[in-house]
Tab-separated table of C-alpha atoms and ligand atoms in Angstrom:
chain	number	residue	atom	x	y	z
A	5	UNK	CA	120.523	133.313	88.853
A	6	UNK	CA	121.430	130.035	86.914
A	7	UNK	CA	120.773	126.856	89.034
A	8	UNK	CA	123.283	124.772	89.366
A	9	UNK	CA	122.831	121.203	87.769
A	10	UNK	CA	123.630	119.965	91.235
A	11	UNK	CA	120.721	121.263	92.780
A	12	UNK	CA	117.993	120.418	90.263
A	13	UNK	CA	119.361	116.875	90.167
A	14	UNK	CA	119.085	116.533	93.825
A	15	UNK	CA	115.216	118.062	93.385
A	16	UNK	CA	114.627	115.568	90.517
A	17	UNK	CA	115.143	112.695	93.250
A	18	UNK	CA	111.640	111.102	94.296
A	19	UNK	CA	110.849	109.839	97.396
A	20	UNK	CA	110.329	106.312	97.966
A	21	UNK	CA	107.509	106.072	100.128
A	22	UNK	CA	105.483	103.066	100.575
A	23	UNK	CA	102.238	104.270	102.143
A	24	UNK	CA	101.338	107.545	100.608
A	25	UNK	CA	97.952	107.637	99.915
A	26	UNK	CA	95.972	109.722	97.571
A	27	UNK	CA	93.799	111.023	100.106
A	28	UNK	CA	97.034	112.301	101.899
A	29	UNK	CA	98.228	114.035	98.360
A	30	UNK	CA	94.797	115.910	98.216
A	31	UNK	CA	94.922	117.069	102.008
A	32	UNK	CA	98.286	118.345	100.613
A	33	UNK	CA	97.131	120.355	98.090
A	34	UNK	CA	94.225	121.279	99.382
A	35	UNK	CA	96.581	122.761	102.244
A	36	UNK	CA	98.579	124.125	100.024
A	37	UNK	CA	95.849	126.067	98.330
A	38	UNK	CA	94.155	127.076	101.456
A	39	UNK	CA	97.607	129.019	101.998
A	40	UNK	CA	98.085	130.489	99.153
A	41	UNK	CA	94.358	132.045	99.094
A	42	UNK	CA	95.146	133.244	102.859
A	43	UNK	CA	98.950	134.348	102.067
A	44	UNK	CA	99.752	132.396	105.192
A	45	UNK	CA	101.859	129.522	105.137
A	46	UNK	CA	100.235	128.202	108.311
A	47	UNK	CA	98.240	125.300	106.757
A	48	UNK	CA	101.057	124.085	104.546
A	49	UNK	CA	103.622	124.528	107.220
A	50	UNK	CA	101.486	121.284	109.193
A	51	UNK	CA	103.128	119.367	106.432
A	52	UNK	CA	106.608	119.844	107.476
A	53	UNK	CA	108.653	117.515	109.272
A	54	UNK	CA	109.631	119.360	113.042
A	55	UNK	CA	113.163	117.902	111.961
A	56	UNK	CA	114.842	121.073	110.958
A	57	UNK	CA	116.586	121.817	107.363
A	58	UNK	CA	115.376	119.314	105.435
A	59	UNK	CA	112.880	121.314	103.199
A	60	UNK	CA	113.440	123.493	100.780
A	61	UNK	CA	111.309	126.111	98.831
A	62	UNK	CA	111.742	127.375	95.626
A	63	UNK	CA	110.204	129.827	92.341
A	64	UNK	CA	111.609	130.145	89.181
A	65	UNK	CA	114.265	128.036	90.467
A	66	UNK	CA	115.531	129.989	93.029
A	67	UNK	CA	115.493	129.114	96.650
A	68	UNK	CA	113.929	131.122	98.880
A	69	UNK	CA	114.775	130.159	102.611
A	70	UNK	CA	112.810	132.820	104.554
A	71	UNK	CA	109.805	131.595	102.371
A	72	UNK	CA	107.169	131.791	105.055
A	73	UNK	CA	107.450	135.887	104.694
A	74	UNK	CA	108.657	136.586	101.377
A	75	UNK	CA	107.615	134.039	98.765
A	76	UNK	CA	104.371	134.419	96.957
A	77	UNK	CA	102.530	132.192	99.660
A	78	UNK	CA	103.006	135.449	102.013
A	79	UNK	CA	100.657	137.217	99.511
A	80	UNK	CA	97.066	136.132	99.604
A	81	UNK	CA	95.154	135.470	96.104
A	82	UNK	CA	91.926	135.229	95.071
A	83	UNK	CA	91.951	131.457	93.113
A	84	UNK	CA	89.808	131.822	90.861
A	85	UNK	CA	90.511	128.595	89.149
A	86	UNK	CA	92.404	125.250	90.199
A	87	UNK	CA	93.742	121.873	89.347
A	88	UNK	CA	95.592	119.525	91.289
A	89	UNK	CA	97.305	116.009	90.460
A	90	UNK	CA	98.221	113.296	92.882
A	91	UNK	CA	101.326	110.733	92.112
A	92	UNK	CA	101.474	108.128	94.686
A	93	UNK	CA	103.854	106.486	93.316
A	94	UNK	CA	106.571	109.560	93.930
A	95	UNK	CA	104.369	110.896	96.395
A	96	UNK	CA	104.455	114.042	94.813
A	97	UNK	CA	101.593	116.704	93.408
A	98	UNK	CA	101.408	119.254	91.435
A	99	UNK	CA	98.697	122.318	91.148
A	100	UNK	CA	97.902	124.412	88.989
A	101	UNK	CA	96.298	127.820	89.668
A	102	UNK	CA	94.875	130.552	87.876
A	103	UNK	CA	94.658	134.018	89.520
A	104	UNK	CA	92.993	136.620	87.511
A	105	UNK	CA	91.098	138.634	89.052
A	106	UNK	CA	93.740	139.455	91.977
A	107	UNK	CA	94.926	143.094	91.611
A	108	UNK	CA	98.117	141.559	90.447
A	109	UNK	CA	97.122	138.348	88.363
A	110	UNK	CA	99.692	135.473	88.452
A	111	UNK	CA	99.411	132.064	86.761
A	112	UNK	CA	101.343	129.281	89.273
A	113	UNK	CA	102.243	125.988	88.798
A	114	UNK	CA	103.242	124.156	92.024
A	115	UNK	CA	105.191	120.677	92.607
A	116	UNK	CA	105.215	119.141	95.932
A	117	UNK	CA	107.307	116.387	96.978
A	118	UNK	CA	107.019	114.281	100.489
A	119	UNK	CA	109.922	112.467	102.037
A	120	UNK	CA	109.345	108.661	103.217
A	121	UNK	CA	107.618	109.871	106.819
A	122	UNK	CA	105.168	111.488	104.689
A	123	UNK	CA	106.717	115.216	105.608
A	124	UNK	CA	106.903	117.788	102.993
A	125	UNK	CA	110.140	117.829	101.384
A	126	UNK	CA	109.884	120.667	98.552
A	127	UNK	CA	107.924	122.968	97.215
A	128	UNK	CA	108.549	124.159	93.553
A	129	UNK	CA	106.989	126.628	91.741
A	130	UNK	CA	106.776	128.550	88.676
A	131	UNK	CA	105.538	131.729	88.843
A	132	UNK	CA	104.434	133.567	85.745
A	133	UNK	CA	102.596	137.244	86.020
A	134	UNK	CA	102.808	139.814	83.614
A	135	UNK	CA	105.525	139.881	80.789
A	136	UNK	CA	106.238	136.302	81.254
A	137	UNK	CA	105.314	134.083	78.413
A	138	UNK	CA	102.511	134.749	76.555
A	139	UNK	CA	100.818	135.633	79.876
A	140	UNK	CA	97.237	136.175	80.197
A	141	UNK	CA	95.632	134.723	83.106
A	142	UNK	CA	92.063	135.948	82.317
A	143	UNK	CA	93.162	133.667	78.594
A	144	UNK	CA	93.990	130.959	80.978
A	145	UNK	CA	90.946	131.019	82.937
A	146	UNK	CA	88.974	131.513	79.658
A	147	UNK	CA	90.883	128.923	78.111
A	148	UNK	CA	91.028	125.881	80.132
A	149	UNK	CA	88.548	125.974	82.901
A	150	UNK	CA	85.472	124.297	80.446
A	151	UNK	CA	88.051	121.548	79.470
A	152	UNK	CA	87.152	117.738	80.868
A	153	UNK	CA	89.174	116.456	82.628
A	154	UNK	CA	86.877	113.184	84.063
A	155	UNK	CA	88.400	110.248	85.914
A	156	UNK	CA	89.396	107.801	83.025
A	157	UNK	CA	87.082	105.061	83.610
A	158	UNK	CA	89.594	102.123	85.388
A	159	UNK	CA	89.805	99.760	82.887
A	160	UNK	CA	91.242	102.839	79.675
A	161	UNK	CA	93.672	103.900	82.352
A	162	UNK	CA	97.553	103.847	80.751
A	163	UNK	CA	100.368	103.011	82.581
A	164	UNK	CA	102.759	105.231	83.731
A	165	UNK	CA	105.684	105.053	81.116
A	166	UNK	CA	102.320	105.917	78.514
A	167	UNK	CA	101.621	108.968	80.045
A	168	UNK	CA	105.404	110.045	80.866
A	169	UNK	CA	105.365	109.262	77.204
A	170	UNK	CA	103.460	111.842	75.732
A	171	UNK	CA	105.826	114.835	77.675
A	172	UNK	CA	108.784	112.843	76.504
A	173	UNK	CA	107.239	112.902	73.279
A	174	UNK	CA	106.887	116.626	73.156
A	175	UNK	CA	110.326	117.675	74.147
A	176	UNK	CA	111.936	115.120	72.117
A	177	UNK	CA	110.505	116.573	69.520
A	178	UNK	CA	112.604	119.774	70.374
A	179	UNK	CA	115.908	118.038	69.586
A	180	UNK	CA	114.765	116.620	66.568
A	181	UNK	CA	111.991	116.551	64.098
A	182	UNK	CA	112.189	112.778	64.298
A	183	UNK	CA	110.516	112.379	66.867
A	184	UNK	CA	106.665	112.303	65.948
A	185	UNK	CA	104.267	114.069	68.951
A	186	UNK	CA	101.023	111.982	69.142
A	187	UNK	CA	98.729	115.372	69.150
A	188	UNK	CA	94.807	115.049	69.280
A	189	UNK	CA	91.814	117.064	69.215
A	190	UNK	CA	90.972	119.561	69.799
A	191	UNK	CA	94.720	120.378	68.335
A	192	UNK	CA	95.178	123.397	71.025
A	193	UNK	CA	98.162	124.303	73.242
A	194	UNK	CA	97.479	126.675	75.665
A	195	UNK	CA	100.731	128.884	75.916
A	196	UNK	CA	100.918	130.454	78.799
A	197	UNK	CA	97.462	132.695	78.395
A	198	UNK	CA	97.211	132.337	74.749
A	199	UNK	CA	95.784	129.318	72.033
A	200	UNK	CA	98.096	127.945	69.820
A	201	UNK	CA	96.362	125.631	67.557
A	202	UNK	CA	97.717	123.329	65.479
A	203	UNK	CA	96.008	121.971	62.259
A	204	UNK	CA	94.128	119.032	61.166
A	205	UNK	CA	95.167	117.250	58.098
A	206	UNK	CA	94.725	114.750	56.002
A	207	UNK	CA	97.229	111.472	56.913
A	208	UNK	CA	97.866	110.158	53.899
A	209	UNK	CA	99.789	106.764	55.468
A	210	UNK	CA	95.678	106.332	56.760
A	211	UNK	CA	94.080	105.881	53.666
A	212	UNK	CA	93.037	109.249	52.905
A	213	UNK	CA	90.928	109.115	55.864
A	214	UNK	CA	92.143	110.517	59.072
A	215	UNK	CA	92.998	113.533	60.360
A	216	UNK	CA	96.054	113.979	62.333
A	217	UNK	CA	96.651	117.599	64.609
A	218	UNK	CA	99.812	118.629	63.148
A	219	UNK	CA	101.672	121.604	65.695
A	220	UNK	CA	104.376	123.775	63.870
A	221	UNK	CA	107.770	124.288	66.321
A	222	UNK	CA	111.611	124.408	66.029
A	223	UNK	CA	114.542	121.901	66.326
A	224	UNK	CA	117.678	122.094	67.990
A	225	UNK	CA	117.069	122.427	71.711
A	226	UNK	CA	117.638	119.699	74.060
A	227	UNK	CA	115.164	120.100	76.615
A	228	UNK	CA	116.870	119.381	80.457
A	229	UNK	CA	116.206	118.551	84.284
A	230	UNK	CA	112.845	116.746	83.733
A	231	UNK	CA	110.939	116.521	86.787
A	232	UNK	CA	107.884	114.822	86.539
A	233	UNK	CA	104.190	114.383	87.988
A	234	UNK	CA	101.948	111.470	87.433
A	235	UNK	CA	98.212	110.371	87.762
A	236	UNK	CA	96.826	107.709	85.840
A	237	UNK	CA	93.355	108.407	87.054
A	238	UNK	CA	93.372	111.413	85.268
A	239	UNK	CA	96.115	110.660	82.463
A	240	UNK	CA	98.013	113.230	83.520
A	241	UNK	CA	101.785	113.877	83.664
A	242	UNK	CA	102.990	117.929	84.405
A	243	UNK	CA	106.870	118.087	83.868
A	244	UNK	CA	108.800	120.993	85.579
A	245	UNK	CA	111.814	121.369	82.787
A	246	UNK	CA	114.231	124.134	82.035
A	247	UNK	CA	113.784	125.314	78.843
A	248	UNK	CA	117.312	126.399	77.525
A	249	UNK	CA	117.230	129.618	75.885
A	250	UNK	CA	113.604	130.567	75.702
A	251	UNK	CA	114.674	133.651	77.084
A	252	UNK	CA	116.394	135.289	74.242
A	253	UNK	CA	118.134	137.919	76.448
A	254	UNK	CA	120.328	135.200	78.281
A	255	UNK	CA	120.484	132.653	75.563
A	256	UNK	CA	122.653	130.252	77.598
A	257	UNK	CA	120.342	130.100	80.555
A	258	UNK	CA	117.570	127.436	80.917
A	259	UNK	CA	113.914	129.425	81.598
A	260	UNK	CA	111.968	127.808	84.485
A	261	UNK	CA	108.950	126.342	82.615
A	262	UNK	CA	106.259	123.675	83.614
A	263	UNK	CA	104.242	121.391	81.181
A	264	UNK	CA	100.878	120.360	82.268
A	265	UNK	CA	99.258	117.599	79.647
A	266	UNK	CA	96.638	114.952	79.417
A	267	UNK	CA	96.162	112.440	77.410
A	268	UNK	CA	93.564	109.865	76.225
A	269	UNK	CA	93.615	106.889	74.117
A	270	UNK	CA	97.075	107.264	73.285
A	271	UNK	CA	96.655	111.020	72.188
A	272	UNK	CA	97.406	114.703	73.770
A	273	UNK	CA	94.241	116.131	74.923
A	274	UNK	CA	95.548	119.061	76.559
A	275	UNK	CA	98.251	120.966	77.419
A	276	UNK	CA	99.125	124.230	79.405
A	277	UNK	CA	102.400	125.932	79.953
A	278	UNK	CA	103.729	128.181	82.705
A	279	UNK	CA	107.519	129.658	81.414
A	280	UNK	CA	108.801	132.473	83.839
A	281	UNK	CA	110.981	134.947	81.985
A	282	UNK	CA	113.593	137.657	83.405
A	283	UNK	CA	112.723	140.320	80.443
A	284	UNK	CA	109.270	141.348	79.005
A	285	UNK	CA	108.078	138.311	76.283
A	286	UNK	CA	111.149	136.161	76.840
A	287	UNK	CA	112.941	138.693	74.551
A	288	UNK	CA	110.784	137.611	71.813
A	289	UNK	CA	108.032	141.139	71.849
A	290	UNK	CA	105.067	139.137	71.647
A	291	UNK	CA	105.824	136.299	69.072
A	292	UNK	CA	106.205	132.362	69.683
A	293	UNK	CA	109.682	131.430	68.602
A	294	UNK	CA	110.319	134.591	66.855
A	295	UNK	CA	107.960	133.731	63.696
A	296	UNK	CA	104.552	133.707	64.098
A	297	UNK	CA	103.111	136.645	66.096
A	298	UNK	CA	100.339	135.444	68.085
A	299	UNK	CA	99.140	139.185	68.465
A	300	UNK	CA	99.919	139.751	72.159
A	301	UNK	CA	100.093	143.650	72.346
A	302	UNK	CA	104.080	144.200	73.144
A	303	UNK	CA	102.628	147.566	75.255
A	304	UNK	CA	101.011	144.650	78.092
A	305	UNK	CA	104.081	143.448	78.581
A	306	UNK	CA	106.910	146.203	77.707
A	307	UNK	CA	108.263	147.088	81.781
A	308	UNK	CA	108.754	143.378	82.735
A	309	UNK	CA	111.887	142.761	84.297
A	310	UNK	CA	112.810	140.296	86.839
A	311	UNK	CA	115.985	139.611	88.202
B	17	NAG	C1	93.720	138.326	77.569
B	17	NAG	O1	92.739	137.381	77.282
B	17	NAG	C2	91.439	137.918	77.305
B	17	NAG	C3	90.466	136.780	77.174
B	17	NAG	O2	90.759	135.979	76.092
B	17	NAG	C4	91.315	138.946	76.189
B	17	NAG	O3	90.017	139.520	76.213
B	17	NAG	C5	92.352	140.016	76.394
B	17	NAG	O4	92.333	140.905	75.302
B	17	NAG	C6	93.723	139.421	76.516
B	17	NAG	N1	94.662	140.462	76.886
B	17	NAG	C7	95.768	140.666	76.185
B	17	NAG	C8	96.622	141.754	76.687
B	17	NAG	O5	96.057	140.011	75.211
B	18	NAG	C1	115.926	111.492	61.041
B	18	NAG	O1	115.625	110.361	60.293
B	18	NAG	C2	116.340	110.293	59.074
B	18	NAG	C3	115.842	109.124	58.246
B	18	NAG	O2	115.134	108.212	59.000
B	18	NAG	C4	117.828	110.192	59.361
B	18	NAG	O3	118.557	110.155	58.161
B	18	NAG	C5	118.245	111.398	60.186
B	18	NAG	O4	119.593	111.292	60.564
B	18	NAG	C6	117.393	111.552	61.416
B	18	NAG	N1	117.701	112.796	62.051
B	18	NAG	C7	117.889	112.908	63.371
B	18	NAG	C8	118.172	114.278	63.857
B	18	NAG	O5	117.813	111.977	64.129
B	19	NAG	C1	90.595	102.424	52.880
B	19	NAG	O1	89.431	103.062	52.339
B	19	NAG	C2	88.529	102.180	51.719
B	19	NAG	C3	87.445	103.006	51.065
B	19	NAG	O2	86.996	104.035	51.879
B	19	NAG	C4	88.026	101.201	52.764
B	19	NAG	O3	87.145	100.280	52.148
B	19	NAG	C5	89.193	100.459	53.379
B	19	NAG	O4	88.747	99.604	54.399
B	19	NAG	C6	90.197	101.423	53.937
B	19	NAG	N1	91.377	100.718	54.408
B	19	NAG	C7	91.997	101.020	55.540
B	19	NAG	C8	93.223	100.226	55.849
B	19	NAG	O5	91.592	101.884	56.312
B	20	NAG	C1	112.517	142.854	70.052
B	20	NAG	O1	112.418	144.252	69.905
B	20	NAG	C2	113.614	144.961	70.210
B	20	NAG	C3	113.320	146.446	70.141
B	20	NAG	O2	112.557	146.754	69.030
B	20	NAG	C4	114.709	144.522	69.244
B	20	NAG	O3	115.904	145.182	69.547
B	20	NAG	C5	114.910	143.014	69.385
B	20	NAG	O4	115.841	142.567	68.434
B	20	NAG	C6	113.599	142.277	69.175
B	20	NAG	N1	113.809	140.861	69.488
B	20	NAG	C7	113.363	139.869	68.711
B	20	NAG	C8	113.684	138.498	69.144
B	20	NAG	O5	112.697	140.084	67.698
B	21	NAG	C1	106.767	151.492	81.201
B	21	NAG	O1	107.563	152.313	82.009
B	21	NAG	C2	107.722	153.620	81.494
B	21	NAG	C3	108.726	154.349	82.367
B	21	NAG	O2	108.598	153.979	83.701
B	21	NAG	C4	106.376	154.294	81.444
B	21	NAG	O3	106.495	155.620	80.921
B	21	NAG	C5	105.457	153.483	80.544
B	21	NAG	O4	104.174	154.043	80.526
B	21	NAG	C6	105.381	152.046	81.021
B	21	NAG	N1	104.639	151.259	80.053
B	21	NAG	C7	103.662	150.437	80.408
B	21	NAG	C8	103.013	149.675	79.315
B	21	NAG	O5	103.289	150.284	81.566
């Protein structure tokens, strides 16, 4: 189902609330995850306002009204790895989590937004399991649960428009090769379950000295529907998108897709994606745009289809 623009403007809207706290954001998420490891919605349901239809709950960017039965929340999971962000300036968060050793692994990134009386407002998520891009939660798990990601110390915190800046950054740099991404070590992107690394050369506008991460991807898509988390303390932005065409079996349809990055001293530390596609691989049988196969056996994810 396409979303209409409509709807994912109204969900890029953030709240303007004046007293959400950060402690609140983490009782949210904590909630939240307390649900989803139960498969009851019971905990996150507290959050909701008792005035009636003014939440909404969606995956892959489609609403699911009867979400206290059949969304994934109704199923419980073993979490066997978690991150959450808190943006009190939105008062939003965002989670990620990393099931992999559930009988059905999934990978889920979650946004949360609260309305100005502090009630939950939406729940977003993309859900990726297997056949969806570059999926691998066990190569998630492997992949990003030794990363650091401490407090920045108060005083090397960057402002918000920084951080914003380095997802801008990255999905300008879809439309056109222009735009220059500010990568850093270690040079990595984790794709869904899978390293892509970039590689380290030799800057020659430096001197002859430095080494600048240079990443390897195509022009010519404008990336859409930005929806953004922030948290300075941890210089962290994740930006729900969709990603127009990924899927190269409906070419003309954007892919739900969530970009979790940090960043320090003005470069991109890290960064993990979560892209939900309706056929096995995006269409793409195991390669990143098509050109450089990144060796994911086709066979793992040959019977996905989702409509
Ligand atoms: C998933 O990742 C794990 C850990 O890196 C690896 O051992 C496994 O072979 C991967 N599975 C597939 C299907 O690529
Ligand atoms: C990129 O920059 C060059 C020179 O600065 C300019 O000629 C070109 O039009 C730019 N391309 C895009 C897509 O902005
Ligand atoms: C360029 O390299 C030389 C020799 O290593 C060094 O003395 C000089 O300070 C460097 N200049 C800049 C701008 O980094
Ligand atoms: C993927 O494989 C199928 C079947 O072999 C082929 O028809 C299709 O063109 C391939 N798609 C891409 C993007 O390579
Ligand atoms: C995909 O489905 C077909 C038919 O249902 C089955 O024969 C095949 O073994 C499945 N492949 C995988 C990798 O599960």
């Amino acid at each position: 189902m396409k979303p209409s623009t409509t709807t994912l403007l109204l969900l890029a809207t953030p709240a303007a609330a004046a007293s959400c706290a950060k402690t609140f954001l983490q009782t949210a998420t904590a909630y939240y995850l307390t649900s989803q490891k139960a498969g009851s919605p019971s905990s996150l349901s507290s959050l909701l306002s008792t005035t009636p239809n003014n939440f909404l709950y969606l995956e892959n960017n489609i609403l699911i009204p009867d979400w206290k039965r059949s969304s994934l929340l109704a199923t419980p999971l073993v979490i066997d790895f978690s991150r959450s962000i808190h943006d009190t300036t939105q008062c939003a968060t965002f989670t990620e989590l990393v099931s992999a050793t559930s009988k059905h692994p999934y990978v889920v990134h979650t946004r949360m937004l609260f309305g100005p009386d502090l009630s939950l407002s939406l729940v977003e998520s993309v859900v990726t399991d297997a056949g969806d891009w570059l999926f691998n939660a066990t190569g998630t798990l492997n992949l990003i649960r030794d990363e650091k990601w401490d407090p920045i110390p108060s005083g090397r915190r960057e402002s918000r428009s920084k951080i914003q800046g380095y997802a801008d950054a990255y999905f300008d740099r879809f439309a056109s090769a222009n735009v220059s991404v500010p990568w850093g070590a270690p040079c990595l992107r984790v794709e869904g379950g899978v390293a892509v690394r970039g590689e380290m050369k030799t800057d020659k506008n430096k001197n002859g000295t430095a080494e600048e991460c240079v990443m390897v991807w195509p022009v010519g898509i404008h990336v859409p529907y930005r929806r953004y988390v922030i948290d300075e303390e941890f210089g962290a932005v994740d930006v729900f998108v969709g990603f127009p065409g990924l899927d190269r079996t409906r070419s003309d349809q954007a892919v739900a897709d969530s970009h979790f990055f940090r960043g320090e001293a003005g470069r991109i530390k890290y960064l993990h994606t979560a892209s939900a596609c309706w056929t096995a691989g995006c269409g793409l049988n195991g390669t990143v745009f098509g050109r450089r196969s990144l060796g994911v056996p086709v066979d793992n994810v040959a019977n996905k289809t989702k409509a």
